[in-house]
Amino acid sequence: MTASTTPSDRALARRQQVLDAAAECFRRRGFHAASMAEIAKTAGMSPGHIYNLFENKDDIIAAIVERDCEDVLGRIAAFQQEEDLLQRMLAETEQAIDEHSQVAEAALQLEVLAEASRNPKLATVVQQSEALVNRKAQELIRQSLGERADDLPPGEIQGRALLLGALFNGLTVLSVRQPALSQHAPAMAPVMRRMLRVLMAP
Amino acid sequence: MTASTTPSDRALARRQQVLDAAAECFRRRGFHAASMAEIAKTAGMSPGHIYNLFENKDDIIAAIVERDCEDVLGRIAAFQQEEDLLQRMLAETEQAIDEHSQVAEAALQLEVLAEASRNPKLATVVQQSEALVNRKAQELIRQSLGERADDLPPGEIQGRALLLGALFNGLTVLSVRQPALSQHAPAMAPVMRRMLRVLMAP
Amino acid sequence: MTASTTPSDRALARRQQVLDAAAECFRRRGFHAASMAEIAKTAGMSPGHIYNLFENKDDIIAAIVERDCEDVLGRIAAFQQEEDLLQRMLAETEQAIDEHSQVAEAALQLEVLAEASRNPKLATVVQQSEALVNRKAQELIRQSLGERADDLPPGEIQGRALLLGALFNGLTVLSVRQPALSQHAPAMAPVMRRMLRVLMAP
Amino acid sequence: MTASTTPSDRALARRQQVLDAAAECFRRRGFHAASMAEIAKTAGMSPGHIYNLFENKDDIIAAIVERDCEDVLGRIAAFQQEEDLLQRMLAETEQAIDEHSQVAEAALQLEVLAEASRNPKLATVVQQSEALVNRKAQELIRQSLGERADDLPPGEIQGRALLLGALFNGLTVLSVRQPALSQHAPAMAPVMRRMLRVLMAP
DNA sequence: GATGAATGAGCCTTCATTCAT
DNA sequence: AATGAATGAAGGCTCATTCAT
């Protein structure tokens, strides 16, 4: 009758609870400083039970990265519906800058990346996520270019997609390096728009 | 007796030893995984003695950040001697991309930033460093613009400087997200050059 | 309805399943390293249900010891049918040595004994088992001696039975101390036969 | 000046403290039930410091086994000075039986052996110890036989040494299987003497 | 200045056991 | 009878930091 309370579904819901709790703790304290005990308490379950849902602490960040990746892909997909991509991006530049400037979220992302550079399993997840996002970014650029995409030299689209990623990732870094950054969003927006045109227009 | 081995000088040299050792360990293992014992061994002194030179472990990364900052400022200063800045940057784009793609170094930087978002003392150091670098970046841009700098709307230079920083920091992130990145440097270079023109030319 | 699947009978069969699974796990991993979860999985039932059949983990080894004891008693009883016990034992010495040199089985027995020295409940089971086996050993020796048994000083039979037990238990220990032992079985057999004569012949 | 307080010597003394404490705890609670915290407390030092002296908990039993082995070898060596070995052994049979019947010590030995069957590092230590003791046992037997040793078939000495070991190890097992064993020492002694003659006399 | 022995809090993880269903 | 989700105590081990020498 109730497909939503299938054992597996329950476990899935519990996993989400843990992921939410862990993300919160990681943001608050950092990955290493957040203890499993704290995560368990935040998730409203016992430390031991977390290990029925995840292999270990590393497995939790890996799952967070995967979930975030799906989230990003979803947002990109929604974007792709847009008629004139570039116009939309230019219209929302200030907002995009703000979104990439949430310090707590940024810190978590940076820490995950640092961790990934030494944890092979996490590295795999991160790189596969990135590969998916990069592919979508290329699609976005092609879509924005329309038929003129075919005239570009090989590698050009890839180069643009990478730098588009770098630009937004760079904002994330800046938000930690200069938490006052948000005050400068108005100053950055016009310049940003010019860069977006370079990346997405012919 | 000998002025060159004044206690203070000796201590300074010892500090450098520790900083070198710590940077090496941090790059190799990460900030949290590198133990004081390992750092002490690498630096060729006892763990206890490190505490005569630094207040604690956090203090060591703070000092590393400061030293790195001075290094960057020095390189920027050398750059400022250049006649035609933009030409030089365009000529060295590939090399600049490569330099920002050293994974181990990148990981350490990201970890430091993540740490800084939760450690006020480190945050201060990071933000002051960033402020200095940002000021230099603005000088660079002004210099590149020449007298036309004065025609720009207020905040424009700051916006450019910030995005210039974001772009390079973004490459650092990318080098962790896509360690295969270096293969794409040739594809990125032409696009990168166009972006540099947007940021540094009138 | 069907007498052969009476609740009690079913429970008994389930208990055997658990004992088989547990013995296997204990042999493979050791008593402490074998988890109830693993035993349950091996037995093809849930961890929770094991607690409907046994009071706790200790209770399981106790039951294994009891079962093993019955097994040994059965084999001794079969032996007792023999016309000339001593001849039979001398004929099968090599085989007996081999049987007592199975490392995995030996390890489990030693572990159980160690455990018994601190767990009163298990101690009771072990000591009662041993008492039964010892009585049978005395019968065996008496049978082998025939009417000459009556000429022996009091306690002599008990002394022989104990040392007979010690000798075989010693082989078990040796099989762990020297896993290469089986290579030496041929060297031990002749000596062993002389010792058996000392213990079982007049 | 004081060679006995050399750093290395101090560490050695600390190690002995730990070994004494650990042996006591292991005898009292068993290897798995004895916690490092308890051992540390018994040894009068912090848990952390034990890890400056030993690699881990397993390393501690390994060291205990090695120390015990040296102890046994020492006692055998003292025995070897004896003019008439067999006479001495026959004279001290009751005492030897008693010595091998200390339940607590026996339990520890059995547990170590069980552990060794699954822990390769410990297995190495146990087997090397056993090899040394076995060699000494062969020497003992040769010495007892005098020149008649040369008339024996090859392997005979080894067979005797192994069974000599088995016999005493068997007593250790019996002391756990039948803690009341000591009451039977008088009954066992005469039989034991005959077995010793079989093993050590021509 | 320099050592390194020593501390002890705290972490991740495991697992026997329980209980609602 | 049977499940398996859930608990929570406890364990081995690490490591920043201190301090007597």
mmCIF file of N, CA and C in Angstrom, chain C residues 1 3 19 30 75 77 85 131 159 183 188 198:
data_model
loop_
_atom_site.group_PDB
_atom_site.id
_atom_site.type_symbol
_atom_site.label_atom_id
_atom_site.label_comp_id
_atom_site.label_asym_id
_atom_site.label_seq_id
_atom_site.Cartn_x
_atom_site.Cartn_y
_atom_site.Cartn_z
ATOM 1 N N MET C 1 0.322 -29.512 14.108
ATOM 2 C CA MET C 1 -0.329 -30.610 13.427
ATOM 3 C C MET C 1 0.666 -31.756 13.213
ATOM 4 N N ALA C 3 3.805 -33.651 13.914
ATOM 5 C CA ALA C 3 4.623 -33.769 15.125
ATOM 6 C C ALA C 3 6.085 -33.416 14.874
ATOM 7 N N LEU C 19 24.324 -22.810 15.857
ATOM 8 C CA LEU C 19 25.568 -23.391 16.356
ATOM 9 C C LEU C 19 26.533 -23.675 15.201
ATOM 10 N N GLY C 30 37.736 -16.111 15.178
ATOM 11 C CA GLY C 30 37.934 -16.053 16.614
ATOM 12 C C GLY C 30 36.655 -15.627 17.299
ATOM 13 N N ARG C 75 32.199 -40.754 20.046
ATOM 14 C CA ARG C 75 33.328 -41.425 19.406
ATOM 15 C C ARG C 75 34.045 -42.363 20.362
ATOM 16 N N ALA C 77 32.562 -43.907 22.794
ATOM 17 C CA ALA C 77 31.662 -45.054 22.955
ATOM 18 C C ALA C 77 31.861 -46.038 21.808
ATOM 19 N N LEU C 85 41.456 -52.623 22.313
ATOM 20 C CA LEU C 85 41.557 -51.176 22.243
ATOM 21 C C LEU C 85 42.954 -50.696 21.885
ATOM 22 N N ALA C 131 34.806 -33.683 32.791
ATOM 23 C CA ALA C 131 34.601 -34.753 33.773
ATOM 24 C C ALA C 131 34.035 -35.990 33.092
ATOM 25 N N GLY C 159 45.318 -41.098 37.190
ATOM 26 C CA GLY C 159 46.547 -40.457 36.726
ATOM 27 C C GLY C 159 46.785 -40.736 35.246
ATOM 28 N N GLN C 183 54.226 -32.216 9.432
ATOM 29 C CA GLN C 183 55.380 -32.835 8.770
ATOM 30 C C GLN C 183 56.114 -33.806 9.699
ATOM 31 N N MET C 188 56.820 -38.526 15.251
ATOM 32 C CA MET C 188 56.205 -38.625 16.560
ATOM 33 C C MET C 188 55.519 -39.969 16.788
ATOM 34 N N VAL C 198 52.496 -47.180 27.717
ATOM 35 C CA VAL C 198 52.694 -46.863 29.129
ATOM 36 C C VAL C 198 51.367 -46.543 29.804
#
